[in-house]
XYZ file of C-alpha atoms in Angstrom:
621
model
C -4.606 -29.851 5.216
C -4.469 -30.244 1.602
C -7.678 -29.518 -1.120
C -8.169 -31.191 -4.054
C -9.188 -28.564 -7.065
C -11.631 -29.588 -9.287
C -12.087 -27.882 -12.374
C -15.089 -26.526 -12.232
C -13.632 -24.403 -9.054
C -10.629 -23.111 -10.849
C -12.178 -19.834 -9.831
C -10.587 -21.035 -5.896
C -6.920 -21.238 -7.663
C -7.123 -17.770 -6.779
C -8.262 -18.057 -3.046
C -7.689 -21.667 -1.854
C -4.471 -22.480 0.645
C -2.597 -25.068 -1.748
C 0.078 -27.481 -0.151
C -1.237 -27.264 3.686
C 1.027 -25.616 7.100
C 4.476 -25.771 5.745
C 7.220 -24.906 7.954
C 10.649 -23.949 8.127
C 11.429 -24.231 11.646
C 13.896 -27.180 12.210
C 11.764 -27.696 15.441
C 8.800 -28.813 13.711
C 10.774 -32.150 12.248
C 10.233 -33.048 15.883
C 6.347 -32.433 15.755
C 3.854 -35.582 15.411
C 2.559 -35.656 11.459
C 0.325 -32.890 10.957
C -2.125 -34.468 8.487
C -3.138 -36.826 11.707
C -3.760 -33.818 13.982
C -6.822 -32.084 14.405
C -7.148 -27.780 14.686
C -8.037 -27.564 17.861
C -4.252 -29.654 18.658
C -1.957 -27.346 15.751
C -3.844 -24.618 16.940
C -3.145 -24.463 20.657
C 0.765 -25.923 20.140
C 2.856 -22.849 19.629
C 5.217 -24.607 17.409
C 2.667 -25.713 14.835
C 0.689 -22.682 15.307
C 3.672 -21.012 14.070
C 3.841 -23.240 10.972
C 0.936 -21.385 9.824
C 2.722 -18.104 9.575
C 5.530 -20.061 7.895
C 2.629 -21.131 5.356
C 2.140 -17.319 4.732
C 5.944 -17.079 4.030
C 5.927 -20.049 1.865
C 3.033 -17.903 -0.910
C 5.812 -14.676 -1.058
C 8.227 -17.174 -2.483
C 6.598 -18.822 -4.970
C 7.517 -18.239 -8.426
C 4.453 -16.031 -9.789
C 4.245 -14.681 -6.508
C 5.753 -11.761 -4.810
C 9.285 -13.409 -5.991
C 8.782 -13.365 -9.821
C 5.525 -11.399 -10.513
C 5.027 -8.503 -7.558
C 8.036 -7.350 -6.676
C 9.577 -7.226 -9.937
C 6.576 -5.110 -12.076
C 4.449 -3.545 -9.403
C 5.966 -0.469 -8.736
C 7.201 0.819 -12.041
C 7.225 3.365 -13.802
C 7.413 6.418 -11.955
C 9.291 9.484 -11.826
C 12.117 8.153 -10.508
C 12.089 4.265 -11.298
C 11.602 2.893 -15.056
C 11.540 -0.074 -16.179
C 14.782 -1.362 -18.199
C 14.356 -4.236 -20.182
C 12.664 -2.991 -22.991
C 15.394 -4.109 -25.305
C 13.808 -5.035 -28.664
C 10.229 -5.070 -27.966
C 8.920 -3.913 -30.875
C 5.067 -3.423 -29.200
C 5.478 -2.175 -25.360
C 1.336 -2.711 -25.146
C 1.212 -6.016 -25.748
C 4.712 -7.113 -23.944
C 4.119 -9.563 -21.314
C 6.791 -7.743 -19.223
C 6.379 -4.098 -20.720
C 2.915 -3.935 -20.735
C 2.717 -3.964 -16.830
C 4.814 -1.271 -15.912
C 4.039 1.495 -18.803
C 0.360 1.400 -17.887
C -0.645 -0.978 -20.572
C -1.912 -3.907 -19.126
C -4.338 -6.882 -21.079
C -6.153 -8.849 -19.215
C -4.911 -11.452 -21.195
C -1.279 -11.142 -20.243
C 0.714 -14.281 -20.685
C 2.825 -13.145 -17.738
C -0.208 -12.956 -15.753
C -2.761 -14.596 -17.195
C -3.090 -18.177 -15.342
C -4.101 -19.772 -12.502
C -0.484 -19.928 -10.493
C -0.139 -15.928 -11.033
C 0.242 -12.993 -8.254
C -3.368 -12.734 -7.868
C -3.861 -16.377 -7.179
C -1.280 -16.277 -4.722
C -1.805 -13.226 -3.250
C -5.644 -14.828 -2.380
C -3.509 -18.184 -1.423
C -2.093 -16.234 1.220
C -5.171 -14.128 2.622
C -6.928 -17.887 2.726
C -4.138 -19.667 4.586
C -4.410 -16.628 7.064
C -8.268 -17.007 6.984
C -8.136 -20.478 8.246
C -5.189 -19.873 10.647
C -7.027 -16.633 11.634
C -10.259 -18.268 12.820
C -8.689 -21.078 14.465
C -6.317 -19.716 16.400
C -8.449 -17.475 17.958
C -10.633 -20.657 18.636
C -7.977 -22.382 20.334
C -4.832 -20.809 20.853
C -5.674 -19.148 24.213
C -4.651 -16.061 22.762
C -5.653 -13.631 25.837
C -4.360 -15.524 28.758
C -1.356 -13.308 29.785
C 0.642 -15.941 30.415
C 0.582 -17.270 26.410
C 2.008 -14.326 24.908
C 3.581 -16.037 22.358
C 0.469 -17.362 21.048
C -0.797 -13.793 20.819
C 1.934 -12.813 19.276
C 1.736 -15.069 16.462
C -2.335 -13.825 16.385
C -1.235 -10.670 15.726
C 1.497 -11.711 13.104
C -1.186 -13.386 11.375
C -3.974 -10.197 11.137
C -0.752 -7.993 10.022
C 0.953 -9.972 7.004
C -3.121 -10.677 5.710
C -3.385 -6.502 6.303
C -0.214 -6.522 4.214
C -1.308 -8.843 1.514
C -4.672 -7.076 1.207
C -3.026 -3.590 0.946
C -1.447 -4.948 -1.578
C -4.663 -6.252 -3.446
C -6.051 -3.086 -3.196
C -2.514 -1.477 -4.528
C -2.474 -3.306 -7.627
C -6.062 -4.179 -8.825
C -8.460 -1.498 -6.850
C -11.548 -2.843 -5.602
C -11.169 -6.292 -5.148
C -13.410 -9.575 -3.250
C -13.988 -9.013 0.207
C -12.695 -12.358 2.169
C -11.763 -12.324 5.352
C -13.424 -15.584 6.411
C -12.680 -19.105 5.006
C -14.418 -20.041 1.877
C -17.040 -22.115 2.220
C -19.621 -23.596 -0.415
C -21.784 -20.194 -0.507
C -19.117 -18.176 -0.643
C -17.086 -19.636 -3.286
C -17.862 -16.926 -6.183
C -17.974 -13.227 -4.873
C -17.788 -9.901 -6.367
C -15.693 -7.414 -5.739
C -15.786 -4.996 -2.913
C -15.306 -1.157 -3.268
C -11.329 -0.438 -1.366
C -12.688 1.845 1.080
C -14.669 -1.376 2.611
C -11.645 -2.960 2.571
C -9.133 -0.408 3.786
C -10.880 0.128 6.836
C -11.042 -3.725 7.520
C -7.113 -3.805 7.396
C -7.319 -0.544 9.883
C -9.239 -2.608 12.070
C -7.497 -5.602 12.176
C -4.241 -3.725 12.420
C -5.435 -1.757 15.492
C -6.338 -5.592 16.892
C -2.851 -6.880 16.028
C -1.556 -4.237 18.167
C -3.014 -5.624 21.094
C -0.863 -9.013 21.116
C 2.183 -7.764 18.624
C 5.392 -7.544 20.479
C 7.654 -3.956 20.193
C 10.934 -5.197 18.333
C 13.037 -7.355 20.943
C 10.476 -7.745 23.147
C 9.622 -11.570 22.610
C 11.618 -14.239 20.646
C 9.815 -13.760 17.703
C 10.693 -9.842 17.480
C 14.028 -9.794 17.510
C 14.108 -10.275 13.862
C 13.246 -7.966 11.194
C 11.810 -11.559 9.154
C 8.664 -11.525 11.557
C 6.273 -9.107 12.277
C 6.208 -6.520 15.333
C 4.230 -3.775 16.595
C 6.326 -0.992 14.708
C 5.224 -2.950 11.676
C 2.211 -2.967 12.227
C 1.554 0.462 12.969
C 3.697 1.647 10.114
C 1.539 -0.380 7.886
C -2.038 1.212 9.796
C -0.108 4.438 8.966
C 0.211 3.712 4.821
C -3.003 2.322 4.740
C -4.847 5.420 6.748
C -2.499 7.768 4.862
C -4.059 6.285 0.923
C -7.525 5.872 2.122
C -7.109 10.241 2.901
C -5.445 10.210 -0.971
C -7.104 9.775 -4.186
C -7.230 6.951 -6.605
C -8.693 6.241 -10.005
C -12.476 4.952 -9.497
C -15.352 4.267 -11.876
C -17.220 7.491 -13.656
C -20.583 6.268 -12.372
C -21.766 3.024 -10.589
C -22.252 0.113 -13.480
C -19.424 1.935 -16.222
C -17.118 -0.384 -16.795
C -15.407 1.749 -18.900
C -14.833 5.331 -17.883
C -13.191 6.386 -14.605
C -12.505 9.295 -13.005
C -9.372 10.145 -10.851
C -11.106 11.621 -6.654
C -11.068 11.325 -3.313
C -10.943 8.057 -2.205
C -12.961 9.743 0.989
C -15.661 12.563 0.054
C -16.372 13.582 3.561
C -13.197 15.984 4.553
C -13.303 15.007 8.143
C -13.054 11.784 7.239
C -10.261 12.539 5.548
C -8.945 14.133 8.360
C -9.563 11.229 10.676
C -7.073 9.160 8.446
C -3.991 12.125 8.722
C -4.585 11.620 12.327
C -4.456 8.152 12.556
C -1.258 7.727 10.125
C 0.259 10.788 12.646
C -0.579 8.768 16.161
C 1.014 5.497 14.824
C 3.897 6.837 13.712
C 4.484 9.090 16.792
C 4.076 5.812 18.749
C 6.930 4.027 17.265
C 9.126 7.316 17.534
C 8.454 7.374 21.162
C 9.084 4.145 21.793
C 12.763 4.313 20.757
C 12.453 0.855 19.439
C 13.658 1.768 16.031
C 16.508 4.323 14.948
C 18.176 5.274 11.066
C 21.290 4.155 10.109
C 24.077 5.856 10.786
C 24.844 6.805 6.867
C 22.288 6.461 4.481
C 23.459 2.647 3.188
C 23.937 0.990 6.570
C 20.365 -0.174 6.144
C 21.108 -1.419 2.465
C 24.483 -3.046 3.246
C 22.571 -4.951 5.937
C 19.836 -5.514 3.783
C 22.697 -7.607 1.505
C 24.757 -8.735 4.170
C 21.303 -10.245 5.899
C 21.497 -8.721 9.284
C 18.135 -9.386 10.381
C 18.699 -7.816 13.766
C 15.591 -5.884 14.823
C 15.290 -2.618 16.264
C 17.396 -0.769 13.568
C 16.161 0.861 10.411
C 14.450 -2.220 8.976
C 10.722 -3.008 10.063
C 9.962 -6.057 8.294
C 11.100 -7.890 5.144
C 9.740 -10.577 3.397
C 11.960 -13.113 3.895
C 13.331 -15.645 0.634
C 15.684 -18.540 1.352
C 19.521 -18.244 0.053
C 17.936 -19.710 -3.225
C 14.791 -17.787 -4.270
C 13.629 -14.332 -4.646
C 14.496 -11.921 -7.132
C 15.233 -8.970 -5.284
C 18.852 -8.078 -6.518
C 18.025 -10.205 -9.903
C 15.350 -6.691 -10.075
C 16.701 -3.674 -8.175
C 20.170 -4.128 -7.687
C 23.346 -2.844 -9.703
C 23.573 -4.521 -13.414
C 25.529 -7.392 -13.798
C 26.080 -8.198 -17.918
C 27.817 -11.531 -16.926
C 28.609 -14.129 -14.472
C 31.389 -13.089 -12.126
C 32.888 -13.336 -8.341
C 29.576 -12.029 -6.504
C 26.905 -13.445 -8.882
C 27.582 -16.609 -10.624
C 24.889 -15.247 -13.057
C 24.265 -12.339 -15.312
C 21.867 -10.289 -13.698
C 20.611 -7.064 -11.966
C 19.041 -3.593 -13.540
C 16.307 -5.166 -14.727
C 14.700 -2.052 -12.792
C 16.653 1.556 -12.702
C 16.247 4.812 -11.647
C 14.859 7.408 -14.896
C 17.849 8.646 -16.787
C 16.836 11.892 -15.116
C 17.332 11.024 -11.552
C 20.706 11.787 -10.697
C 20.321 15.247 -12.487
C 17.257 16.007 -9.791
C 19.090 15.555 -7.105
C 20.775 18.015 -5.223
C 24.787 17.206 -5.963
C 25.701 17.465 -2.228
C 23.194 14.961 -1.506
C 23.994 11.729 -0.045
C 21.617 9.669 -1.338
C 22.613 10.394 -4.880
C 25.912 8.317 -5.227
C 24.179 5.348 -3.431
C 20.583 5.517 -5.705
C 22.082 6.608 -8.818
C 24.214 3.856 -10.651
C 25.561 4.887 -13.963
C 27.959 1.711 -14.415
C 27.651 -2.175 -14.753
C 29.725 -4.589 -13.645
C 31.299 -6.839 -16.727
C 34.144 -9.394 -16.379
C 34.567 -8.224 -13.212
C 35.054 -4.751 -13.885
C 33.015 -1.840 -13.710
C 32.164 -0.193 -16.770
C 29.673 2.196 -18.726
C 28.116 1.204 -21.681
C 24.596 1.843 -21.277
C 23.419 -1.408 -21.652
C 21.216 -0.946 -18.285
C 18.570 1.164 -20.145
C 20.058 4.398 -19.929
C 23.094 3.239 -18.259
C 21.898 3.451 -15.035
C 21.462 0.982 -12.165
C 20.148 1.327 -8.541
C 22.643 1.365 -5.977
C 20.907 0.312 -2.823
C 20.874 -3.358 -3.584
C 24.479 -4.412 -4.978
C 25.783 -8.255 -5.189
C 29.324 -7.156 -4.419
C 27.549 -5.724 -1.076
C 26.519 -9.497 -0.260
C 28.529 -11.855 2.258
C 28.377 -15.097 0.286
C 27.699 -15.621 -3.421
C 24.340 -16.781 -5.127
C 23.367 -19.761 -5.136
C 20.947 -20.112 -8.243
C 21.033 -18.892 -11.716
C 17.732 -16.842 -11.207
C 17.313 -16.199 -7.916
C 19.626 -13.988 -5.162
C 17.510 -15.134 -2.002
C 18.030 -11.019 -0.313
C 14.852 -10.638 1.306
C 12.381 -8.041 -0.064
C 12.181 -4.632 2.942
C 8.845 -3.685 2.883
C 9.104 -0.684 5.164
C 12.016 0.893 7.710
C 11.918 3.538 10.014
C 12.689 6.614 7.143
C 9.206 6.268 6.003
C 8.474 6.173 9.478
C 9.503 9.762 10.553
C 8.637 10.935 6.494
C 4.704 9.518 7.312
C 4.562 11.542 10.614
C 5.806 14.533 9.004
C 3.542 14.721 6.285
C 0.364 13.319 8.606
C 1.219 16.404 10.985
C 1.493 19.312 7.897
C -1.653 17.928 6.762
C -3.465 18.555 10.187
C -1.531 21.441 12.112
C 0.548 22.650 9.029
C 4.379 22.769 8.939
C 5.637 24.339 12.288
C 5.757 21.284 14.009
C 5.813 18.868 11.184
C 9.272 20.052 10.517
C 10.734 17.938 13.438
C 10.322 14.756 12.069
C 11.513 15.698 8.577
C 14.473 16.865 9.809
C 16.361 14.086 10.821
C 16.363 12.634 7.079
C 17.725 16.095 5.854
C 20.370 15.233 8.226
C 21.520 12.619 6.996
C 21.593 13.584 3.475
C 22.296 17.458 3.436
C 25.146 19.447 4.811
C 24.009 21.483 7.612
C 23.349 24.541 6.183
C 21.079 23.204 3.323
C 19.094 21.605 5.896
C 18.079 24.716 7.038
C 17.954 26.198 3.585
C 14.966 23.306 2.671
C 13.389 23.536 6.105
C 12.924 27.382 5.883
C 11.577 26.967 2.016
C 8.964 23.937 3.204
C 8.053 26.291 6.395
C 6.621 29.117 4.293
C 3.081 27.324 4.550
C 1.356 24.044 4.527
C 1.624 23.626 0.900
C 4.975 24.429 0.457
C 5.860 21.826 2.902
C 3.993 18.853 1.169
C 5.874 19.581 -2.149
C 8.853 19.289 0.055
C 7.898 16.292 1.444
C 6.764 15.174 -2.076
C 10.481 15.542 -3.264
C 12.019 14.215 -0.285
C 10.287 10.969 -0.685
C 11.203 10.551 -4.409
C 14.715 11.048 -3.070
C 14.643 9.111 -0.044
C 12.727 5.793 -1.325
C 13.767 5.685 -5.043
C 14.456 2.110 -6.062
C 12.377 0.665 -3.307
C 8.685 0.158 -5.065
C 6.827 3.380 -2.950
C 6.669 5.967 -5.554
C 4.131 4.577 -7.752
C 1.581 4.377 -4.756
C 2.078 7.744 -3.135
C 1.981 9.188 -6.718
C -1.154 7.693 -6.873
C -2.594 9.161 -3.710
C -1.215 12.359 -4.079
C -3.344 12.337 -7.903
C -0.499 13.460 -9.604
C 0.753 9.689 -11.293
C 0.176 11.477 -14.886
C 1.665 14.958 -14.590
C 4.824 13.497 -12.811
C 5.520 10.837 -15.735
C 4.104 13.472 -18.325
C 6.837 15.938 -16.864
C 9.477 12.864 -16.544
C 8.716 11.900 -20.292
C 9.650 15.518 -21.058
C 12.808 15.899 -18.943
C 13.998 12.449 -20.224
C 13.607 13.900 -23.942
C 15.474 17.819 -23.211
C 18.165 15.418 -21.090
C 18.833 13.090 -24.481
C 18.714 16.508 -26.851
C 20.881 18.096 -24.486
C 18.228 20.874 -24.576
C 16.411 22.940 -21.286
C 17.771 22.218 -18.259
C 20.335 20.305 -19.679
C 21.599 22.362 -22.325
C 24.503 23.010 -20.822
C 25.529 19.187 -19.450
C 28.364 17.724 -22.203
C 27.558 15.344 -24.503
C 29.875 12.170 -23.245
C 31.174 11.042 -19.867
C 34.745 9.958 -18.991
C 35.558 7.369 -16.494
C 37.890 5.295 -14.760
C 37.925 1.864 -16.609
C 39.776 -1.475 -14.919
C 38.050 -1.261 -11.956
C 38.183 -4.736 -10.236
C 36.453 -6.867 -7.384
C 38.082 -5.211 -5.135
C 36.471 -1.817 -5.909
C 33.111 -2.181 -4.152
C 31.648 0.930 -3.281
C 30.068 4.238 -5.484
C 32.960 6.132 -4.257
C 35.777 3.645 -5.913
C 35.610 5.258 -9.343
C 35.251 8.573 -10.782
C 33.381 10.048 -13.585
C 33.647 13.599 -15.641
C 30.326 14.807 -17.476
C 27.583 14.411 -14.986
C 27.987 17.854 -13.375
C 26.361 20.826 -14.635
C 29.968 22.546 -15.645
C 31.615 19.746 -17.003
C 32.066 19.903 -20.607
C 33.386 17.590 -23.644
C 37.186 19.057 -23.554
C 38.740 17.003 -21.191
C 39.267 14.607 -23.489
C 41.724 11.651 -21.768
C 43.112 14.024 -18.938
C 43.082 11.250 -16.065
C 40.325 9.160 -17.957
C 40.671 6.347 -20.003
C 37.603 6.270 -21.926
C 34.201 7.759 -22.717
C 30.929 7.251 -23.265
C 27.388 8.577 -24.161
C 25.373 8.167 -21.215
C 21.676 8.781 -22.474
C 22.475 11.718 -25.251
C 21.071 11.253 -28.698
C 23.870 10.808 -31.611
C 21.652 12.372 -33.842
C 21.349 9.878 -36.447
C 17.843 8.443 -35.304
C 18.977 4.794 -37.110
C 22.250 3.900 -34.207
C 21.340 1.152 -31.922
C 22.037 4.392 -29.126
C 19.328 6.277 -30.576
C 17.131 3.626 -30.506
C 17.236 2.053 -27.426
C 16.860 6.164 -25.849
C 13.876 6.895 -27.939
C 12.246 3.960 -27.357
C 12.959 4.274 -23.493
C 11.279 7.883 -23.942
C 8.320 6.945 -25.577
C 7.316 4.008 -24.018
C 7.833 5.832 -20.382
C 4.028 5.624 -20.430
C 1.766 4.482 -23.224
C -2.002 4.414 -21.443
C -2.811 7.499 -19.691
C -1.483 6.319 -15.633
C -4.337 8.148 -14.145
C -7.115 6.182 -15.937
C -4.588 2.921 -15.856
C -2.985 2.737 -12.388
C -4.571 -0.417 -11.525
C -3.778 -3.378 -13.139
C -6.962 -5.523 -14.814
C -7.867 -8.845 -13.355
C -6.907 -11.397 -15.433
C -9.044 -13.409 -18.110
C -8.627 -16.725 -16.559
C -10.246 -15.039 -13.180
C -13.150 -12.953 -14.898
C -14.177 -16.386 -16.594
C -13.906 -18.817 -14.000
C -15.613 -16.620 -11.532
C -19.525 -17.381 -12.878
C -20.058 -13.989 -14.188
C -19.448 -12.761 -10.386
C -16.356 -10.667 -11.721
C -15.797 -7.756 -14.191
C -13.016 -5.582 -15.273
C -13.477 -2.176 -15.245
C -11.667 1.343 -16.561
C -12.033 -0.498 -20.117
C -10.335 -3.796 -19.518
């Protein structure tokens, strides 16, 4: 099924399926031409019915999709994740990179401003699942217990639009309501206040339930590529656990210009309602058993880069990109400042963890070394020069980690993990605090303090968080930063939690004592000395060694067992050095708009104008 455009409906670039059921299934070569079939045939043959999900699959790769557009700028900046490319922009505001992760956003963006952008594929998907949606519930025999798989692929269908739409909502606020196909009357909408829309996706994610299959249970869920019930409660949880949260909403009904940061619920029981639904889901998939953590905290990453799509281990669900598309490495992973052994290209760090990162956490935990990345890899060695923003990489996501090499000069092809079982156990333990305070919350924290702390800090935190229901949700407010850093979840539960501009407004000033080597820092030294020559063969965090990044260290050990040294985010002092300037502009352009008043991004020109006056920016736009 293919649609021609016309321009006068530009407007559907944003919400019309483009390019028909496309598959990826080798089976389907085998399959009678589509374009001669009929819905009521795709839709009751499993094979073509699967297609359709397929079809889904195909919108997360395209270029100003998830792949190039979503993954890469929604999530940034926070106080732990900061965008690193800002390299000689002179004006961060108007930057069609920049501008969308220091809460600056036009809606003229040349990054996003066109009809092939995330929005318009983001609405490409929720239509393809529309149509697929409606028909196979016509004719795919979905509750006859003997056609599970059809079911199944029902359910996949209601999740990945819930995901899709979360997302929506995520990124842009209130957004148009469709969750039917368009048809002539309903080709120009306005937009729908999120709550609407949030409790849709809780709805049909309490229906996908019904027909999902636990992971392993059916021959779609024994990959971590398709959609099972853990999934799809996880994702009931996140969206029942932001609709009890707060975003930024509009001062009064009709200003378009001032906003206020509330509830996103006014009715406290409501509220309530939501902790308890984000608490059952998650207890479900604990009891179940279906899921487990990795043994050490980067067996789920080193899988994640090897591609072990196995289900029923840490990973839930990933978008999935073929060997040559996606950018998930090209974004998140470890800097790579030219074309080596792993790469064949020169990238990586486009996203990092804030200078001040390592420094917050705790120095015995594990997570630290694996987040916190303060070298890049350059003719095949490892060095520090500080040519990743501060200097500093994430370390979950790591080309040397992969099992083959890339295959295209952009693109890495790792898929994108949207959720795993961590978040999981860290959702259940806040849900609980939040309704029967931290006594038995503490259960389900506990096993990630395992795995990060030695045993007697465990205890240490546990007892600190147990002293009352609010000291535990600070403690589960740090863990997360800890836990998920690098991984796109900060921003979001920053935004919930209403603190998005005192955590970058406190990051901004912690990244400006760290450079001064004033406050906390005062008594860190001024350089770092490291292990240079490192080759391919030295892999891991643990293969090299660095002296200045301990509170203790000092500038005295001059070349005692190092062989050279660096300033790792510390001013110079001469304000005109290309160090200086690349810190101070990282500093200052942390955040340019206020994040409270501009956490969502605006809807772009070309979809305000095309939408026959149906659409309107608020907060300003």
């Amino acid at each position: 099924m293919r649609h021609t455009i016309m321009n006068k409906y530009k407007y559907l670039l944003g919400f019309i399926a483009l390019g028909g059921i496309m598959t990826s299934c080798s089976d389907a070569l085998d399959a009678p031409n589509k374009s001669s079939m009929s819905e009521d045939v795709i839709f009751s043959t499993e094979i073509l019915a699967d297609a359709a999900v397929m079809g889904l699959h195909q919108s997360f790769g395209e270029t100003n999709s998830y792949r190039g557009r979503f993954i890469p700028y929604f999530g940034t900046n926070t106080d732990c994740e900061i965008f690193n490319n800002y390299g000689g922009v002179a004006d961060a505001s108007t930057d069609k990179e920049a501008s969308l992760a220091v809460y600056s956003a036009k809606p003229n963006n040349s990054y996003m401003n066109n009809s092939t952008n995330a929005w318009a594929k983001l609405y490409e998907g929720v239509e393809r699942a529309n149509k697929a949606i409606t028909s196979i519930k016509e004719y795919g025999n979905i509750d006859d217990a003997n056609n599970k798989n059809m079911g199944q692929l029902y359910g996949e269908l209601l999740t990945l639009r819930a995901m899709i739409y979360f997302d929506l909502v995520k990124a842009w606020g209130d957004v148009p309501y469709r969750f039917e196909p368009i048809a002539a009357e309903t080709i120009y909408v306005p937009k729908t206040d999120r709550v609407t829309i949030l409790k849709k996706l809780l709805a049909d994610l309490l229906e996908a339930e019904k027909y999902l299959g636990w992971p392993n249970e059916n021959k779609y869920t024994v990959s971590t590529e398709r959609v099972s019930k853990s999934f799809a409660k996880g994702l009931r949880a996140r969206v029942a656990l932001f609709l009890a949260g707060k975003s930024q909403w509009p001062a009064a009904e009709g200003d378009h210009v001032n906003s206020v940061l509330r509830d996103n619920l006014s009715d406290g029981a409501e509220r309530q309602q939501m902790y308890q639904i984000a608490f059952a889901e998650c207890k479900s998939i604990i009891d179940a058993g279906v899921n487990k953590l990795g043994a050490t905290f980067d067996t789920n990453f080193r899988n994640l880069c090897k591609e072990v799509t196995t289900a029923g281990q840490e990973s839930l669900f990933e978008i999935p990109f073929s060997e040559g598309r996606g950018r998930v490495l090209y974004t998140w992973g470890v800097k790579h400042s030219d074309t080596d052994a792993w790469t064949k290209q020169a990238k990586g760090g486009v996203n990092g963890p804030t200078p001040t990162l390592w420094y917050d956490f705790d120095k015995d935990d594990a997570r630290r070394n694996i987040t916190c990345i303060p070298y890049q890899w350059k003719g095949g060695k490892k060095t520090i020069s500080g040519a990743s923003g501060g200097g500093w990489s994430f370390g979950k996501l790591r080309y040397e980690w992969m099992s083959r090499v890339v295959t295209s000069t952009n693109d890495d092809g790792i898929n994108y993990q949207v959720m795993r079982y961590a978040d999981i156990l860290m959702m259940a333990a806040e849900a609980e605090n939040q309704l029967n305070g931290p006594a038995n919350a503490a259960q389900y924290l506990k096993p990630i303090l395992d795995r990060a702390y030695p045993a007697a800090k465990v205890s240490t935190i546990l007892a600190q968080a147990g002293a009352s229901k609010d000291a535990f949700q600070l403690t589960i407010e740090d863990q997360r930063k800890f836990e998920f850093a690098g991984e796109g979840i900060r921003k979001v539960d920053l935004m919930r939690w209403g603190k998005l501009t005192e955590k970058l407004t406190e990051t901004k000033q912690k990244m400006n004592d760290l450079a001064n080597r004033t406050g906390a820092y005062a008594t860190y030294p001024q350089k770092i000395y490291y292990n240079v020559g490192l080759d391919a063969a030295d892999t891991d965090a643990d293969a090299y060694t660095v002296y200045g990044l301990e509170d203790g260290d000092d500038d005295t050990i001059g070349a005692a067992g190092y062989t050279d040294n660096s300033r790792l985010f510390c001013l110079d002092g001469t304000g005109t050095s290309d160090n200086d300037k690349k810190i101070t502009n990282m500093i200052n352009k942390l955040f340019l708009g206020d994040p409270n008043s501009h956490m969502f991004w605006p809807i772009w020109a070309e979809f305000i104008s095309t939408s026959n006056g149906t659409l309107v920016n608020d907060y300003g736009y």
